[in-house]
Coordinates of C-alpha atoms in Angstrom, one line a residue:
X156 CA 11.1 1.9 5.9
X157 CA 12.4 0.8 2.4
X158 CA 9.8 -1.2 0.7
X159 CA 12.6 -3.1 -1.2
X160 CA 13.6 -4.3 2.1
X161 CA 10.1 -5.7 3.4
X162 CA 8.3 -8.5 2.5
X163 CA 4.4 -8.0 2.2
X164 CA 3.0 -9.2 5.7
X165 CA 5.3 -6.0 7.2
X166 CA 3.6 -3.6 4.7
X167 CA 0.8 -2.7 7.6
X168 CA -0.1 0.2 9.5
X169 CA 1.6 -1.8 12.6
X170 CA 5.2 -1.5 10.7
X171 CA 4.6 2.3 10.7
X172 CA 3.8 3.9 14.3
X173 CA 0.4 2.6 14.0
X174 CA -0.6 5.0 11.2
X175 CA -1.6 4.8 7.6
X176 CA 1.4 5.0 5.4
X177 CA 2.6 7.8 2.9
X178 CA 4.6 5.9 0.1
X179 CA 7.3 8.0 -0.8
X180 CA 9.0 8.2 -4.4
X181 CA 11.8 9.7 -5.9
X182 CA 12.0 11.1 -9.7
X183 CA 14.5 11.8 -11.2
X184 CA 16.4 11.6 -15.1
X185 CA 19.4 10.4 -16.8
X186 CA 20.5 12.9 -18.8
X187 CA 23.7 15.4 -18.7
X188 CA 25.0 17.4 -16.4
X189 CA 27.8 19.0 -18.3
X190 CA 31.5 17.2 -18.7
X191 CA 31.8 17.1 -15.1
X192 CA 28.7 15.7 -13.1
X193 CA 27.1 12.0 -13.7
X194 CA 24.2 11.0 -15.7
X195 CA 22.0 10.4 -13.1
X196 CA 22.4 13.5 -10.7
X197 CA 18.8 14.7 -10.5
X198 CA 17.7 11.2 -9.4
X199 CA 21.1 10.8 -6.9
X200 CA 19.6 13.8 -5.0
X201 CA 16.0 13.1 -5.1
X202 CA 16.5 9.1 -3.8
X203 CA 19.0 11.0 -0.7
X204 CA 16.7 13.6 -0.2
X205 CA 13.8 10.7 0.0
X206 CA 15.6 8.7 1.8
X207 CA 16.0 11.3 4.5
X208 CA 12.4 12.3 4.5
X209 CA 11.5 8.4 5.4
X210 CA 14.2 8.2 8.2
X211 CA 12.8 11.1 9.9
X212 CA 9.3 9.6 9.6
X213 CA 8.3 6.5 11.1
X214 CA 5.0 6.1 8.8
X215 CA 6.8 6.9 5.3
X216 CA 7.6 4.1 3.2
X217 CA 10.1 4.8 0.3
X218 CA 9.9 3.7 -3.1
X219 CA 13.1 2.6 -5.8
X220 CA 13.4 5.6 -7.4
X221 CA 12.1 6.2 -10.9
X222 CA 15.5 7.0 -12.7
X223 CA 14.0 8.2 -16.0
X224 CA 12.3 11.3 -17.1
X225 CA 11.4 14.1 -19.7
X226 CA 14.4 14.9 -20.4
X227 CA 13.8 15.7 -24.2
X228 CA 15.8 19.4 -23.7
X229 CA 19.0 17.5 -23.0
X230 CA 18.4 15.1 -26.5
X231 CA 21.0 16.8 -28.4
X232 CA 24.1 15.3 -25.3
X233 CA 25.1 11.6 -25.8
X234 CA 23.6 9.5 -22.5
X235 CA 20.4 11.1 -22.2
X236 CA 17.8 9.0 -22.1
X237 CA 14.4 10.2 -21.6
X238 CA 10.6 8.3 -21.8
X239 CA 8.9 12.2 -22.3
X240 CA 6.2 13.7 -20.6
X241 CA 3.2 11.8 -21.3
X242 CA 4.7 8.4 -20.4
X243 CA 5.6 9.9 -17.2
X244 CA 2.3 11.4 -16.4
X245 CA 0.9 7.7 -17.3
X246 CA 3.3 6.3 -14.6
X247 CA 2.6 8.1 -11.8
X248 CA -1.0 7.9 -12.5
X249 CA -0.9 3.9 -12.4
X250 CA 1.6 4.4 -9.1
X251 CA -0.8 5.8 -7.2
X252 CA -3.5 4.0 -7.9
X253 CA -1.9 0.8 -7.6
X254 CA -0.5 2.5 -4.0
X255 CA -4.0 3.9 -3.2
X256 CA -5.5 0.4 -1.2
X257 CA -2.4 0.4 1.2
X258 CA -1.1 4.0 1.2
X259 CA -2.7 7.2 2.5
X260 CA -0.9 9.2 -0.1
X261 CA 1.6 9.3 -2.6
X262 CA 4.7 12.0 -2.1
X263 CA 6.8 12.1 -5.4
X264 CA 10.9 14.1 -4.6
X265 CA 11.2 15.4 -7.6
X266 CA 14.7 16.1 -8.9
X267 CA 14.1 17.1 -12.4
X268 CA 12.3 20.3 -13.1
X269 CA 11.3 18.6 -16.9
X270 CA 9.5 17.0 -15.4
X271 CA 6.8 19.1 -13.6
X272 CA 4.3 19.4 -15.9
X273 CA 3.6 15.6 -16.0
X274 CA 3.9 15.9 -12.3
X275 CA 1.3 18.5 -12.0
X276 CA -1.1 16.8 -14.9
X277 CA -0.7 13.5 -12.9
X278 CA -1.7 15.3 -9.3
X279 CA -4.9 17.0 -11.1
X280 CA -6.4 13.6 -12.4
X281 CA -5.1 11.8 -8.7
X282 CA -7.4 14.8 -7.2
X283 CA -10.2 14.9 -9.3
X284 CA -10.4 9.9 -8.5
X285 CA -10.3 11.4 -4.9
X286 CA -6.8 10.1 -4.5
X287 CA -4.4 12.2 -3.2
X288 CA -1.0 12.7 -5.2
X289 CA 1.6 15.7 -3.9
X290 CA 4.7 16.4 -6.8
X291 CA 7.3 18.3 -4.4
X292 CA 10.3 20.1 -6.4
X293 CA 13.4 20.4 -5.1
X294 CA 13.9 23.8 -5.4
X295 CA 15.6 26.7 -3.6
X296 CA 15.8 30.8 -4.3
X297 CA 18.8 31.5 -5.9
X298 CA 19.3 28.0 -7.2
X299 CA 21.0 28.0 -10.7
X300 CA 18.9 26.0 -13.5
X301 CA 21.0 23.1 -14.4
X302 CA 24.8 21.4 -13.8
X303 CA 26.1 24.6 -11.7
X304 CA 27.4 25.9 -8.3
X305 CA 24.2 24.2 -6.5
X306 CA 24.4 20.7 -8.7
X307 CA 27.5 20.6 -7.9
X308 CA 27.8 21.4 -4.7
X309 CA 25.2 18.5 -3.6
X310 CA 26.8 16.0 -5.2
X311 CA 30.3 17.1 -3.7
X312 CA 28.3 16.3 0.0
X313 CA 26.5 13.5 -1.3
X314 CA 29.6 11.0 -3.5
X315 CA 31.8 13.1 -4.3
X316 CA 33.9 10.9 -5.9
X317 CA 31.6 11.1 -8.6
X318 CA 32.2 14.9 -9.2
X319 CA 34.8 15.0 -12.2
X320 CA 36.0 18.7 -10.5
X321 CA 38.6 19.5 -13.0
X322 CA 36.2 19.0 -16.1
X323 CA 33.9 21.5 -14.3
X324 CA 33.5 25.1 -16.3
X325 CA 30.9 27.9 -16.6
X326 CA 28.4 27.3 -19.1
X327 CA 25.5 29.9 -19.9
X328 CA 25.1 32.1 -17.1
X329 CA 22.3 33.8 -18.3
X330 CA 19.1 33.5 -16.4
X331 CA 17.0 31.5 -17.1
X332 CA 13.6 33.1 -18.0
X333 CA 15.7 35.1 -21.1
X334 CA 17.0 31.7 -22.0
X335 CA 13.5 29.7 -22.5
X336 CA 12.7 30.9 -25.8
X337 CA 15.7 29.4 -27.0
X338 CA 16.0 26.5 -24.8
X339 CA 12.4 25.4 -26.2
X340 CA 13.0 25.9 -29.8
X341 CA 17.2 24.0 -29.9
X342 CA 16.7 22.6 -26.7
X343 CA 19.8 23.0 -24.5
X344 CA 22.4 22.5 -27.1
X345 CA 21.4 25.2 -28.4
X346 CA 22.1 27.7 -25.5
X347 CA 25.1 25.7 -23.7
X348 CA 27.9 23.6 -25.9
X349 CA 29.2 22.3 -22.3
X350 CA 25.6 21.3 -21.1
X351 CA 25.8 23.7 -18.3
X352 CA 23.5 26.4 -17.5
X353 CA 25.4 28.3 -14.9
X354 CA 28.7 28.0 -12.9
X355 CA 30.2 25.4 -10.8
X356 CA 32.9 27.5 -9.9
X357 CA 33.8 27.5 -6.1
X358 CA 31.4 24.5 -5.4
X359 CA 32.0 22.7 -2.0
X360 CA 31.0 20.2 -0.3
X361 CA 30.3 22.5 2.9
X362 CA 28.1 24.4 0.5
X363 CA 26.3 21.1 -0.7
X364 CA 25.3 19.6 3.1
X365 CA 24.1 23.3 3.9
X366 CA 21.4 22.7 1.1
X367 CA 21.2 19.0 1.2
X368 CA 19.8 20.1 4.9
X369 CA 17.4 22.5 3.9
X370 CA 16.0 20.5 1.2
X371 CA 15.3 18.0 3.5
X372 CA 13.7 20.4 6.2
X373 CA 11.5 21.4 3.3
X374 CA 10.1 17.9 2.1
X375 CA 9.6 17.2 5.7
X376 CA 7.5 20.5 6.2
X377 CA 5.3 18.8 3.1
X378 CA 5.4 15.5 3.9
X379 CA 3.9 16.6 7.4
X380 CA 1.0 18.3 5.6
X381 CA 0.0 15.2 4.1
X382 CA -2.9 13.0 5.5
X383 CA -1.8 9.8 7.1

């Protein structure tokens, strides 16, 4: 169920299965994704991915998605817009507890990995008021760090006429624990003109739905684990 779509006598355990409800939120950011993918890509993927997760489950309720960030790594790229780590972790704490008399739990999609230590902060302080709070990154092995073949890839499934393809071209392939001394002193700018940290090359839309699918298996598997 989309909460934007409900009026407030529906919010009740009646409108989902009978059970208590998990609100469900995507995170995401608006900053760059190199010349060829849109502003807003981490938080395009984390609403679909959300919006999966609550089709499949009768009890979840999802949540507009939070479109800002900490996104300060990206501040030296035109567009990026970011409200930093501390504001973040101030968010989600109010979220939940403002979810906490109607909502068994809170699930947060995240689609920016900038922002994980505000998650995590933010899931500490939830545990510690007894409320429960579960960041889930969308993540995969092999998954390069930022505006490459995976990136890419997912939004080619997801719109793809939002993928500019022939602006697409490698940035810094390097991996990225030997780029993070770097990338924490000049911030990406400093390690990728283009933005891009990895390749796009040979990104496909067949490629994208095969992950899209099991990044959705994998937020279901946690979403499962939840109480509710």
């Amino acid at each position: 169920m989309r909460l934007v779509d409900t009026t407030w006598p529906e919010v009740r355990p009646e409108s989902f299965g009978g059970r208590a409800p998990i609100l469900v939120v995507p995170v995401g950011a608006l900053e760059q994704h190199g010349p060829h993918l849109p502003l807003d890509t981490d938080a395009a993927v984390a609403a679909a991915i959300a919006a999966a997760v609550a089709a499949e489950r009768d009890h979840a309720a999802l949540a507009p998605t939070l479109p800002f960030g900490a996104s300060g790594e990206h501040a030296g790229f035109p567009g990026t817009l970011s409200i930093g780590a501390d504001a973040l972790h101030h968010i989600l704490i109010e979220l939940v507890r403002s979810s906490t008399p109607t909502f068994a739990a809170v699930m947060v999609i995240n689609g920016h990995g900038g922002n994980v230590d505000a998650l995590r902060s933010a899931a500490a302080l939830c545990t510690a008021e007894g409320r429960t709070l579960l960041p889930h990154p969308l993540g995969l092995p092999g998954m390069d760090a930022h505006a490459g073949r995976t990136e890419t890839s997912l939004m080619l499934h997801l719109d793809p006429s939002r993928v500019r393809l022939d602006r697409a071209a490698p940035g810094n392939t390097a991996p990225l624990t030997v780029l993070l001394p770097e990338l924490r002193t000049h911030g990406v700018r400093g390690v990728s003109p283009n933005g891009v940290l990895g390749d796009p090359t040979g990104a496909s839309a067949a490629e994208g739905a095969e992950l899209f699918d099991t990044l959705v298996e994998r937020a279901l598997t946690a979403f499962d684990r939840l109480p509710g």
